[in-house]
Amino acid sequence: MTDQTETFSDKLLGFTIPARNARGKAVRLDRAIDEILAAHDYPPAITHLLAEALVLATLIGGLLKDESGQLTMQAQTEGGVVRLLVCDYRNGQLRGYVDFDRERLTELGANPPLSALFGKGYLAITFDMAGGEGRYQGIVPLEGETLAEACEAYFGQSEQIPTLIRVAARAGENGCMAGGLLVQHLPDGEEGRERLHARMDHPEWEHVVALAGSTRHEELIDPALSLEALVWRLFHEEEEVRVQPGAPIARGCRCSAEHYEQIIARFPEEDRADMRDENGMIVIDCAFCSKVFEIEA
Ligand SMILES: [Zn+2]
């Protein structure tokens, strides 16, 4: 590994293990997650769920080669306690919110499993390429113990890319800390989307899984452990590990009065008339920021 400024929190770290045809991302979110949570008043179970989802959105969004592309992760249910969870990531900007039934959540107790929160639901992962150049969406059922497992299933089923994901989150009096690691197998340097011979039991991938799978939760959320040191701990026996410091991560939303004015201006006057309230204003709320905008249109 080369000598450089180390990566601790609110930044992505990319790495590759060339001899194993593996690539990965690591991230730890600290301030970014507190800023996102500050717009809401979520109980601990929802805070924890959203923290994990934000880490996943960052890890997966970080795979986008194009900086203006966007990754959207959406978990939706039919009659679940969590009705909707949305996170998106674009060039280091991260946002997310959860729509849930507060009363029914209370009935579930302190640490409800994913199945209790979502019931019957699905996870949609959407990659929007820059400048409207394409959109890829994969949908998998929300099964397994964690959101991370559902994301692993997405990569296995929709992309045929063997993927290991570990996520940890901890919320305390001083705010929330969450971190994660994603590792993928791309044999023969294959980076395209057509993958006819992907194998989950490839020996070099099994080796990487054995190493990456030893990641401990505490390591992911230890603010004193740099992500480079974490990657080094896991893979130091490999002949070469290359790291690429990535984008800083911060809370980011596109909502603004000007933004909504522009959108509303595109509607015909007849539609705008229907949108106006008794005071002649069009009221729009941003669920990500819990903010209400009154547009005079
Ligand atoms: Zn907003």
XYZ file of N, CA, C and O and ligand atoms in Angstrom, residues 95 251-256 260 286-291 293, ligand 1:
61
model
N -28.762 10.989 0.612
C -29.981 11.359 1.341
C -30.860 10.134 1.511
O -30.706 9.140 0.797
N -24.402 14.871 3.390
C -25.830 14.929 3.131
C -26.078 15.882 1.968
O -25.489 16.965 1.907
N -26.921 15.498 1.046
C -27.188 16.392 -0.079
C -28.569 16.168 -0.626
O -28.972 15.040 -0.856
N -29.325 17.255 -0.787
C -30.669 17.144 -1.360
C -30.812 18.223 -2.425
O -30.183 19.276 -2.339
N -31.617 17.928 -3.439
C -31.799 18.882 -4.531
C -32.987 19.798 -4.303
O -33.325 20.601 -5.162
N -33.654 19.659 -3.156
C -34.872 20.453 -2.987
C -34.536 21.922 -2.757
O -33.619 22.272 -2.033
N -35.292 22.809 -3.426
C -35.194 24.244 -3.190
C -36.419 24.857 -3.840
O -37.018 24.236 -4.721
N -38.379 23.552 -7.405
C -39.796 23.202 -7.564
C -40.516 24.178 -8.490
O -41.421 23.794 -9.223
N -40.629 18.027 0.905
C -39.496 17.151 0.616
C -39.402 16.160 1.774
O -39.090 16.547 2.899
N -39.685 14.898 1.467
C -39.682 13.869 2.510
C -38.269 13.621 3.032
O -38.082 13.223 4.177
N -37.251 13.868 2.209
C -35.871 13.658 2.639
C -35.494 14.642 3.745
O -34.759 14.314 4.656
N -35.963 15.888 3.611
C -35.538 16.957 4.519
C -36.620 17.329 5.521
O -36.379 18.185 6.370
N -37.807 16.736 5.426
C -38.960 17.139 6.243
C -39.173 18.653 6.123
O -39.360 19.341 7.123
N -39.131 19.155 4.907
C -39.298 20.587 4.670
C -40.496 20.801 3.763
O -40.730 20.008 2.856
N -42.346 23.427 1.084
C -42.133 24.596 0.234
C -43.481 25.096 -0.268
O -44.295 24.316 -0.753
Zn -34.840 17.976 0.446
